[in-house]
mmCIF file of C-alpha atoms in Angstrom:
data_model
loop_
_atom_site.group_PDB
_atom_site.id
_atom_site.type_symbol
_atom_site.label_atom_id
_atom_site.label_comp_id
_atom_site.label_asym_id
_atom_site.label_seq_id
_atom_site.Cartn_x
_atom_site.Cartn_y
_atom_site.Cartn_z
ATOM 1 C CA UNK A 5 58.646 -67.570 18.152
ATOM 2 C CA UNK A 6 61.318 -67.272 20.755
ATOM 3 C CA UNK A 7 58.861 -67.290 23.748
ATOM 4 C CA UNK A 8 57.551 -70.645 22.467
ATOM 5 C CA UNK A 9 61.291 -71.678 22.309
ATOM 6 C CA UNK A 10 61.174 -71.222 26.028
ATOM 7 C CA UNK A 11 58.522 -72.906 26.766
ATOM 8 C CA UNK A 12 59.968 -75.582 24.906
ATOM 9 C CA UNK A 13 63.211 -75.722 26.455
ATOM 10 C CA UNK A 14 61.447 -75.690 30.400
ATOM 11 C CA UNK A 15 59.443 -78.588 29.036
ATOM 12 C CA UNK A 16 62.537 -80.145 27.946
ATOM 13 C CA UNK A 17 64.518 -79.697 30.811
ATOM 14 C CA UNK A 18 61.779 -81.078 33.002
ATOM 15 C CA UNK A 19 61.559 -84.212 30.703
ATOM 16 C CA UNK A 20 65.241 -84.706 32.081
ATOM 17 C CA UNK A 21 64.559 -85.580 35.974
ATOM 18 C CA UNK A 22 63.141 -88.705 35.645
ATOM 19 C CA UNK A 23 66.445 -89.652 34.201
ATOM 20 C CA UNK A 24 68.470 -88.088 36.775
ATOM 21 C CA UNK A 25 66.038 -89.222 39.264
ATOM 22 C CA UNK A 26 66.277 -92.829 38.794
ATOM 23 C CA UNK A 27 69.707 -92.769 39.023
ATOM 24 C CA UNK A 28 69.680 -90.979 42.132
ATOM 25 C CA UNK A 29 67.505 -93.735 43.435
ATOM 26 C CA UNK A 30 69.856 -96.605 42.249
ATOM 27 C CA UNK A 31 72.352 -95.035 44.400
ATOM 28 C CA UNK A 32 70.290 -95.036 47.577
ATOM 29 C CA UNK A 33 68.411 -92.424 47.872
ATOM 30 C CA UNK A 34 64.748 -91.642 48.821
ATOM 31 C CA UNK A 35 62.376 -89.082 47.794
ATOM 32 C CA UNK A 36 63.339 -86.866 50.601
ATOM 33 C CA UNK A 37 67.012 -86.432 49.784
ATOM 34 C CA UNK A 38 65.975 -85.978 46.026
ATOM 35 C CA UNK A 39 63.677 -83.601 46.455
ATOM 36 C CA UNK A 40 64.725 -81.540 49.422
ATOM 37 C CA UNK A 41 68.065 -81.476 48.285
ATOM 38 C CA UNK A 42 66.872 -80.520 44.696
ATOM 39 C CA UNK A 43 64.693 -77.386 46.124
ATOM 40 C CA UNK A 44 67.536 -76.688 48.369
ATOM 41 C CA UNK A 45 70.133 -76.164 45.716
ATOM 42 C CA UNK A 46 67.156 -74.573 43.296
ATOM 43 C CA UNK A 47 66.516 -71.744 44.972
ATOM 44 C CA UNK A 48 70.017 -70.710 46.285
ATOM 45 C CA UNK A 49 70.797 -70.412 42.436
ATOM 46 C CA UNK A 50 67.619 -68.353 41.795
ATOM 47 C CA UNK A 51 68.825 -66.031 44.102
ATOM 48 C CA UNK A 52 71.929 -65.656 43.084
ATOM 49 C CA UNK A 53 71.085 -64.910 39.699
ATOM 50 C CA UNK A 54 68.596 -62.358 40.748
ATOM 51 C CA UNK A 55 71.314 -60.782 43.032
ATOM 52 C CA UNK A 56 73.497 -60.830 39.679
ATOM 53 C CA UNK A 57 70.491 -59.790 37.036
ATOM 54 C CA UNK A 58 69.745 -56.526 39.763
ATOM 55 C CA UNK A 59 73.333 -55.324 39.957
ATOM 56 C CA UNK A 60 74.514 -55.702 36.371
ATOM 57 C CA UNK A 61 71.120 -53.479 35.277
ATOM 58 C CA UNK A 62 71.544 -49.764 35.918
ATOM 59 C CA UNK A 63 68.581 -47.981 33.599
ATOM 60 C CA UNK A 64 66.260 -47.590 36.486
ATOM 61 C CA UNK A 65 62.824 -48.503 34.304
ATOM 62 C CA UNK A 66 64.498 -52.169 34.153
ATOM 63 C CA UNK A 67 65.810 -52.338 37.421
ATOM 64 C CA UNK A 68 62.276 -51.696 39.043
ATOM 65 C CA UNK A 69 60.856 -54.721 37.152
ATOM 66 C CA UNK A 70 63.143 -56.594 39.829
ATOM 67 C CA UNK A 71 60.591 -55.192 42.426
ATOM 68 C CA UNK A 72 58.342 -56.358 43.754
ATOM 69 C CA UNK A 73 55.379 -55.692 46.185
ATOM 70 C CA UNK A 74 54.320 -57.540 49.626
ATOM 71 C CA UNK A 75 50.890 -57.966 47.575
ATOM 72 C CA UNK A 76 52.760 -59.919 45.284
ATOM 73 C CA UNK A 77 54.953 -62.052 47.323
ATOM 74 C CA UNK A 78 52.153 -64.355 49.097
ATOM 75 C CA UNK A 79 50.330 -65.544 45.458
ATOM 76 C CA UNK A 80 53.908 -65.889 43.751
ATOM 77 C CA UNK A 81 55.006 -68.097 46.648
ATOM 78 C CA UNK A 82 51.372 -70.139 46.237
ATOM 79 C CA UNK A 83 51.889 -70.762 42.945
ATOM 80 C CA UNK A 84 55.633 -72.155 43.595
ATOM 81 C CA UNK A 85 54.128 -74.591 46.068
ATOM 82 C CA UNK A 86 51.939 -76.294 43.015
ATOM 83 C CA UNK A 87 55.102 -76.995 41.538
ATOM 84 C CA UNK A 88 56.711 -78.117 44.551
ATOM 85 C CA UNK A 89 53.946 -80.416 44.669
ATOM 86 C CA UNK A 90 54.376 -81.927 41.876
ATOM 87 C CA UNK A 91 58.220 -83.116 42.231
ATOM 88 C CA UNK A 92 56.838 -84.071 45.307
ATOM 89 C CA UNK A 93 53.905 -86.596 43.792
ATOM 90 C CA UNK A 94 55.988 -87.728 40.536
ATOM 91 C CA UNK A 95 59.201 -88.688 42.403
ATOM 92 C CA UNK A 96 56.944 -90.346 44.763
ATOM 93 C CA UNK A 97 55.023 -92.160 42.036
ATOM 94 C CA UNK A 98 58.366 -93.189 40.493
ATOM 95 C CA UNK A 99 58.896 -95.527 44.058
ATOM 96 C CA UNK A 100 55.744 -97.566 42.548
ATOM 97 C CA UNK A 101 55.432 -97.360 38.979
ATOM 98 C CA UNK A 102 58.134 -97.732 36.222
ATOM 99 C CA UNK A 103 59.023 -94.415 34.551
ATOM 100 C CA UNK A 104 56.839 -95.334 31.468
ATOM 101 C CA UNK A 105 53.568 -95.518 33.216
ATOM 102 C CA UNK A 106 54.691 -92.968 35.298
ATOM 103 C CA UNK A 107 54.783 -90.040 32.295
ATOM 104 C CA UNK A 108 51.678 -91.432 30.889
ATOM 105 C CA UNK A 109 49.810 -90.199 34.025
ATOM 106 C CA UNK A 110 51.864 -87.138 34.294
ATOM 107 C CA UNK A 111 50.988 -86.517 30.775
ATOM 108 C CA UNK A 112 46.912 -86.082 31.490
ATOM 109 C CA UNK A 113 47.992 -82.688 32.536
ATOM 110 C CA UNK A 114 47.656 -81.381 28.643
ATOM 111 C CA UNK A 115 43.587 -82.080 28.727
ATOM 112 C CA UNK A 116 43.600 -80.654 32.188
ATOM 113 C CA UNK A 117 45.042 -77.421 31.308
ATOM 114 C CA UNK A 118 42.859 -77.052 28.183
ATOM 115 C CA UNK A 119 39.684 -77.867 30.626
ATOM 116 C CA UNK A 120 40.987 -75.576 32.993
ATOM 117 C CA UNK A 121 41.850 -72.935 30.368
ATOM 118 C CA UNK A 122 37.959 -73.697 29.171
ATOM 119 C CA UNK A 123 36.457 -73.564 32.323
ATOM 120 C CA UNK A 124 38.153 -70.361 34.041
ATOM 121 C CA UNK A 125 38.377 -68.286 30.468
ATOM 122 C CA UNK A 126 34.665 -69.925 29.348
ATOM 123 C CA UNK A 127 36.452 -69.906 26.164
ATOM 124 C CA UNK A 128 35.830 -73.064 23.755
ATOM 125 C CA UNK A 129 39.121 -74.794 22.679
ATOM 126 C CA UNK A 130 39.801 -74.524 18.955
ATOM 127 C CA UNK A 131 39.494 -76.985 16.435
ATOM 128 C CA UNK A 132 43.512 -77.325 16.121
ATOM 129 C CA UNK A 133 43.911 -77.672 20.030
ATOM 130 C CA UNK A 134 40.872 -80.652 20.205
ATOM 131 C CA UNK A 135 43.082 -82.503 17.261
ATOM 132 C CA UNK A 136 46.508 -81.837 18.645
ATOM 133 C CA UNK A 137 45.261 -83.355 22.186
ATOM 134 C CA UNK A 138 44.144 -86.151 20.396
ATOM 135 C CA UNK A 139 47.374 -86.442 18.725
ATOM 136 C CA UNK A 140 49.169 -86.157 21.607
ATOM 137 C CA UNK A 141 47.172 -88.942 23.549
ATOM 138 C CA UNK A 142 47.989 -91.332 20.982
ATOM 139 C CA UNK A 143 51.497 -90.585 20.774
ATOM 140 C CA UNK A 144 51.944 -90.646 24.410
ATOM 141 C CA UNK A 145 50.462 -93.893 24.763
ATOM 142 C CA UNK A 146 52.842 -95.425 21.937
ATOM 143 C CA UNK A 147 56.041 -93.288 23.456
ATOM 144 C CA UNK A 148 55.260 -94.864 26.437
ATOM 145 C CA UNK A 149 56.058 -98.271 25.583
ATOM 146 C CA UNK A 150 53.064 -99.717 27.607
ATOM 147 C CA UNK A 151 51.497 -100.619 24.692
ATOM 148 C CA UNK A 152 53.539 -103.848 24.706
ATOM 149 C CA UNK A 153 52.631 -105.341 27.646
ATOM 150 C CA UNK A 154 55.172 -106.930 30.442
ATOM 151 C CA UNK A 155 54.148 -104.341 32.780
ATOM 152 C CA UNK A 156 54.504 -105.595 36.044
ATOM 153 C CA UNK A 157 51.357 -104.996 38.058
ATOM 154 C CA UNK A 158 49.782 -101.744 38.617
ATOM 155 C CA UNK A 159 50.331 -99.871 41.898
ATOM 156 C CA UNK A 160 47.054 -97.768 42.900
ATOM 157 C CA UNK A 161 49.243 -95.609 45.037
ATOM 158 C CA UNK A 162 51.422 -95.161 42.459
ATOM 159 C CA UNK A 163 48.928 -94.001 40.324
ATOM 160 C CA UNK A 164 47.199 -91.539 42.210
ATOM 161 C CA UNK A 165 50.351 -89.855 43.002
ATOM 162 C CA UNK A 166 51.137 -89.829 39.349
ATOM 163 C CA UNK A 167 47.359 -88.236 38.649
ATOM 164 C CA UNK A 168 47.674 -85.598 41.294
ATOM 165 C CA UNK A 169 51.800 -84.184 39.664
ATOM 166 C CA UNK A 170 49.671 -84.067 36.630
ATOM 167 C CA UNK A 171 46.841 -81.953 38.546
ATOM 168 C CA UNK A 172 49.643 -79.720 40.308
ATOM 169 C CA UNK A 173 51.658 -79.658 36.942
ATOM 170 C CA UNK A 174 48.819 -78.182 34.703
ATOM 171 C CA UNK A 175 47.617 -75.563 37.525
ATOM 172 C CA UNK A 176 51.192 -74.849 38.015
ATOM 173 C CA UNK A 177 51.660 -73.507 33.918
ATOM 174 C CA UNK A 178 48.236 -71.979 34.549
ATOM 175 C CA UNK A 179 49.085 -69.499 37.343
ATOM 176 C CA UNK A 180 52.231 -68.940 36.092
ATOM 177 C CA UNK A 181 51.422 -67.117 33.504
ATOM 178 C CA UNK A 182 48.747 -65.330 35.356
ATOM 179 C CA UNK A 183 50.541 -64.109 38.469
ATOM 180 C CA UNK A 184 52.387 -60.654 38.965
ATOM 181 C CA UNK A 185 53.743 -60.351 35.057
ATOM 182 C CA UNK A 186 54.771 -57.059 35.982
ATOM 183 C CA UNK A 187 57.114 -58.733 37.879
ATOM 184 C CA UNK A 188 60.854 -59.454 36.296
ATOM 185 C CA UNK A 189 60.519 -63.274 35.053
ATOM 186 C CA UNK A 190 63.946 -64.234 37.494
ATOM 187 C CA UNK A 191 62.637 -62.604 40.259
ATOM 188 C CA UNK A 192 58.895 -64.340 40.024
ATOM 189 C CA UNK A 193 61.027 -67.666 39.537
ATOM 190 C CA UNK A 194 62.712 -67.051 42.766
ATOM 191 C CA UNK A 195 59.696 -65.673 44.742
ATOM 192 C CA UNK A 196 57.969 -69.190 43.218
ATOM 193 C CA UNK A 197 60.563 -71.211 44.812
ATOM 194 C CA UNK A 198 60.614 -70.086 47.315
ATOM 195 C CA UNK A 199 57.303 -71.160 47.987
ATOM 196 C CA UNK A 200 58.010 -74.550 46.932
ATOM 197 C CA UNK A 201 61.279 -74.866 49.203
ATOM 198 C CA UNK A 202 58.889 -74.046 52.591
ATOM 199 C CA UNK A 203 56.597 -76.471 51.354
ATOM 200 C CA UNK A 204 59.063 -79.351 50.843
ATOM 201 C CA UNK A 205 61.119 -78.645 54.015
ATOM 202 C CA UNK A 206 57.474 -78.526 55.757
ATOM 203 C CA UNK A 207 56.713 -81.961 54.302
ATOM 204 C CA UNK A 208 60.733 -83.565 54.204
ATOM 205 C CA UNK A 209 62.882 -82.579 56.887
ATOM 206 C CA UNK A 210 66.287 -82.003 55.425
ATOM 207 C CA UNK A 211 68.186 -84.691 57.215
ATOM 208 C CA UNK A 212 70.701 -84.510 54.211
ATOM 209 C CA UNK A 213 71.993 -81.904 55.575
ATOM 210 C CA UNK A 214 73.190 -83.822 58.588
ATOM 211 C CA UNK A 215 73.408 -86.940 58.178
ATOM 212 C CA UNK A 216 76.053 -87.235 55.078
ATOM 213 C CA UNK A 217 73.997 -87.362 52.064
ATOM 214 C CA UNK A 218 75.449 -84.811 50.101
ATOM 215 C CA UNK A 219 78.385 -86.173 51.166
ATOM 216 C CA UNK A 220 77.922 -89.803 49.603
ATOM 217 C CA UNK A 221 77.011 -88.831 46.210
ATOM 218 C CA UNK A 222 73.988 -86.884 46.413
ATOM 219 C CA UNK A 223 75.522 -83.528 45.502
ATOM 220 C CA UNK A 224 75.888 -84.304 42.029
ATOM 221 C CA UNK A 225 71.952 -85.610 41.532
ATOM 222 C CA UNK A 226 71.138 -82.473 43.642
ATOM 223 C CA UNK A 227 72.687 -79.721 41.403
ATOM 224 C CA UNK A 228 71.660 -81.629 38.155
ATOM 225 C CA UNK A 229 67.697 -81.634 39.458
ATOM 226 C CA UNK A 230 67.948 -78.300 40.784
ATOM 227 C CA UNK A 231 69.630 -76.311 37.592
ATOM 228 C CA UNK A 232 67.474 -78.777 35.050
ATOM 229 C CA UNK A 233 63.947 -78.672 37.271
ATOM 230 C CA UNK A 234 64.232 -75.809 39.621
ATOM 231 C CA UNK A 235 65.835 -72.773 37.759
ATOM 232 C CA UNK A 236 65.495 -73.549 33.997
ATOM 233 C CA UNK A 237 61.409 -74.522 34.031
ATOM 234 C CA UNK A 238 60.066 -72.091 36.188
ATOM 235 C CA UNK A 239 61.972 -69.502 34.929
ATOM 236 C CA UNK A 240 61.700 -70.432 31.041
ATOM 237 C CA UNK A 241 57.902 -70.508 31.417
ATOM 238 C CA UNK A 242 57.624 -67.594 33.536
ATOM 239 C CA UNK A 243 59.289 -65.712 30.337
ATOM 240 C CA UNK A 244 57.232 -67.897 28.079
ATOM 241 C CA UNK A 245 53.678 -68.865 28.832
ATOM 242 C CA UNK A 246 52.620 -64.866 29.649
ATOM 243 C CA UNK A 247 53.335 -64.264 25.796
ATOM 244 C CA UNK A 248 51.995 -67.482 24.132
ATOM 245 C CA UNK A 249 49.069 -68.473 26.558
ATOM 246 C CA UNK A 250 48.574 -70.995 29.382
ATOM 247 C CA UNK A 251 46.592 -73.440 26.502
ATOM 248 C CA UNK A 252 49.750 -73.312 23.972
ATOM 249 C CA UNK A 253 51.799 -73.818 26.724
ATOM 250 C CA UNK A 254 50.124 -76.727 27.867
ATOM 251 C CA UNK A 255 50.411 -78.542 24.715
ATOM 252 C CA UNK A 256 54.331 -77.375 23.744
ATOM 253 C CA UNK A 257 55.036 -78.770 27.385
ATOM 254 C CA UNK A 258 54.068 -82.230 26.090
ATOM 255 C CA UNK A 259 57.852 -82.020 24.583
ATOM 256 C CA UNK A 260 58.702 -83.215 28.121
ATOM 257 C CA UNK A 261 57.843 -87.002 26.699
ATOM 258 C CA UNK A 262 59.496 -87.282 23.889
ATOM 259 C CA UNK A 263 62.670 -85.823 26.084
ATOM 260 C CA UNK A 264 62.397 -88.411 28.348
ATOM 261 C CA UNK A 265 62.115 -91.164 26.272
ATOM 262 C CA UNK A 266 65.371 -89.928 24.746
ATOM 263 C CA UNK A 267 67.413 -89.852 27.871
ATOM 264 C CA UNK A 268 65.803 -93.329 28.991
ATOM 265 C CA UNK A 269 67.634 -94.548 25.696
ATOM 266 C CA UNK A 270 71.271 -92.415 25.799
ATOM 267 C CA UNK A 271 71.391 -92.709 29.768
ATOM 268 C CA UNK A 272 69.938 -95.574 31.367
ATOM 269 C CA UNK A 273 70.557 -97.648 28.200
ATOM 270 C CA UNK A 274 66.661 -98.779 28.183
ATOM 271 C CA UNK A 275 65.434 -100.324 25.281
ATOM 272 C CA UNK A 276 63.002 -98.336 22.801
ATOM 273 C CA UNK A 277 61.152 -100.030 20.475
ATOM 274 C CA UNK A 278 60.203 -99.194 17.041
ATOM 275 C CA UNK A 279 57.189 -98.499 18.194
ATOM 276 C CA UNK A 280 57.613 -95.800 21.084
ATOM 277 C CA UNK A 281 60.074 -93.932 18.743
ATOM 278 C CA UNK A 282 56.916 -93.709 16.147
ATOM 279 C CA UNK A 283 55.330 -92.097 19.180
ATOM 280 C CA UNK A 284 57.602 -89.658 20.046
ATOM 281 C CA UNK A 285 57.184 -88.122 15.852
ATOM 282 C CA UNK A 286 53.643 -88.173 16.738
ATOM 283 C CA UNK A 287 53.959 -86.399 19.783
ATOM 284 C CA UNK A 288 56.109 -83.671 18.260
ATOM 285 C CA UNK A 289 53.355 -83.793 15.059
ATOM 286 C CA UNK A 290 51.162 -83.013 17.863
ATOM 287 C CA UNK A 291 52.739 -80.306 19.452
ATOM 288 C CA UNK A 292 53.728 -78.623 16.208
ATOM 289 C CA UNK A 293 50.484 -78.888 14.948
ATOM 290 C CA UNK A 294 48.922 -74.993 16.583
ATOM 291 C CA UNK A 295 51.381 -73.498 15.800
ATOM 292 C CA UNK A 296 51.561 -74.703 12.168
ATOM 293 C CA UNK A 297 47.970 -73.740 11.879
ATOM 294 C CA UNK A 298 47.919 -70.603 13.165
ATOM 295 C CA UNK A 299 50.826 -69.633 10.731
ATOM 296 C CA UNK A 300 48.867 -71.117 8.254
ATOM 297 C CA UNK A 301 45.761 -68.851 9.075
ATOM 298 C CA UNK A 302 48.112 -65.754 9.281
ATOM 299 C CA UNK A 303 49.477 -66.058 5.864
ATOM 300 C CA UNK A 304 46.120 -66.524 4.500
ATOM 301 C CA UNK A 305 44.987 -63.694 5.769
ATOM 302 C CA UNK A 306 48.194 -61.658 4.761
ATOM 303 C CA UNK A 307 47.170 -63.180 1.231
ATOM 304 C CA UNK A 308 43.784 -62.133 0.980
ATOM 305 C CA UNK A 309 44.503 -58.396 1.843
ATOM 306 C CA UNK A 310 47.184 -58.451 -0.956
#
């Protein structure tokens, strides 16, 4: 139970940025700053806790979890750059769709990592997954609040950007939990990360670092995306999704939604209809509803041996 709580609370804390992100936007700022300064900031505080976690462990058969092998480095650091990808493509997307249509397309990741989970495992989703996804898509679609119409017109840019985060997302949770598990989950986090900082400074320059960014308000967006996107995610699902599975962790990560929808309403002060609330209990019906079966299974079998 606790390793799903994990997974729960990285989903959570991702369904926080677009929040933070806007905002960050509103005072000025492009994707660049955001997410350069965001992977910045990330990773330093990765480190640091790994520099922490290492010294405050002295029974050496914990310690040498914290270890961790040139063979290991090099796929670790691949796997961070699909998640530096995708803050790359969703912030981007956010430039040229509203936040709304924005998750909705982020949001296809949950059929992508079943298919993936399908295709790579050749192992045909269950009954309860095939219902939950369904479940899911409908209460994304009314959490959403696209359903109403008003939308101002589509962006195609905007929506291929929006399709590949949700590509990058789903093989991010994927590899995650398939990559050097031997490995301590902090230190995998960092390793990750690190990754995903090359790539970013590769593809944005950090010219915040120079020209006065951090200086005119950007600190405060930084350390907020970096502690609520960079550390707690990667690290929460590296802990997580080895234990539960990368196709339970694809649907419990659909709790981003519902968290984002939330902080739309308590932060930005966006309206939320009746309707887009009723989605958000769906969603959570939806991402409940494995679990709730496969207890359901387990007692029943406990029950029929007694």
């Amino acid at each position: 139970m606790k390793y799903i709580l994990f997974v729960l609370a990285g989903a959570c804390s991702f369904g926080m940025l677009s929040t933070f992100v806007k905002k960050a936007y509103e005072s000025g700022f492009n994707v660049g700053d955001v997410v350069g300064s965001q992977n910045l900031f990330g990773v330093i505080m990765l480190w640091i806790l790994v520099l922490v976690s290492v010294k405050s462990t002295k029974q050496a058969a914990a310690s040498s979890a914290f270890k961790v092998t040139k063979r290991q480095i090099l796929p670790l650091m691949a796997v961070g750059t699909t998640t530096g990808l995708t803050g790359i493509f969703y912030y981007a997307a956010l430039q040229y769709i509203s936040a709304s249509f924005a998750i909705i397309l982020l949001f296809q990741f949950t059929w992508m990592g079943i298919l993936l989970e399908a295709i790579v495992e050749r192992k045909r989703p269950g009954k309860e997954k095939l219902l939950s996804l369904v479940i899911l898509f409908v209460g994304i679609i009314m959490a959403s609040g696209y359903i109403g119409g008003g939308q101002e017109a589509i962006s195609w840019i905007g929506v291929v950007l929006g399709l590949l985060a949700a590509v990058t997302y789903a093989l991010f949770i994927w590899f995650s939990g398939k990559t050097a598990k031997q490995v301590a989950p902090i230190t995998r986090s960092a390793i990750m990360l690190t990754g995903s900082f090359i790539l970013v400074m590769l593809v944005f320059p950090p010219h915040f670092l120079v020209n006065g960014s951090l200086h005119e308000a950007l600190l405060p967006w930084a350390l907020l995306l970096a502690f609520f996107g960079v550390v707690i995610p990667p690290l929460f699902f590296a802990i997580g999704v080895p234990k539960i599975g990368g196709g339970l962790a694809t649907i419990l990560s659909a709790a981003e939604l519902p968290t984002a929808v939330i902080m739309s309403y308590v932060v930005l002060s966006e309206s939320v209809n009746w309707l887009q609330w009723l989605g958000v209990v769906v969603t959570m019906c939806g991402i409940a509803l494995p679990e709730l079966a496969k207890r359901r299974k387990r007692q029943g079998m406990i029950s029929a041996q007694m």
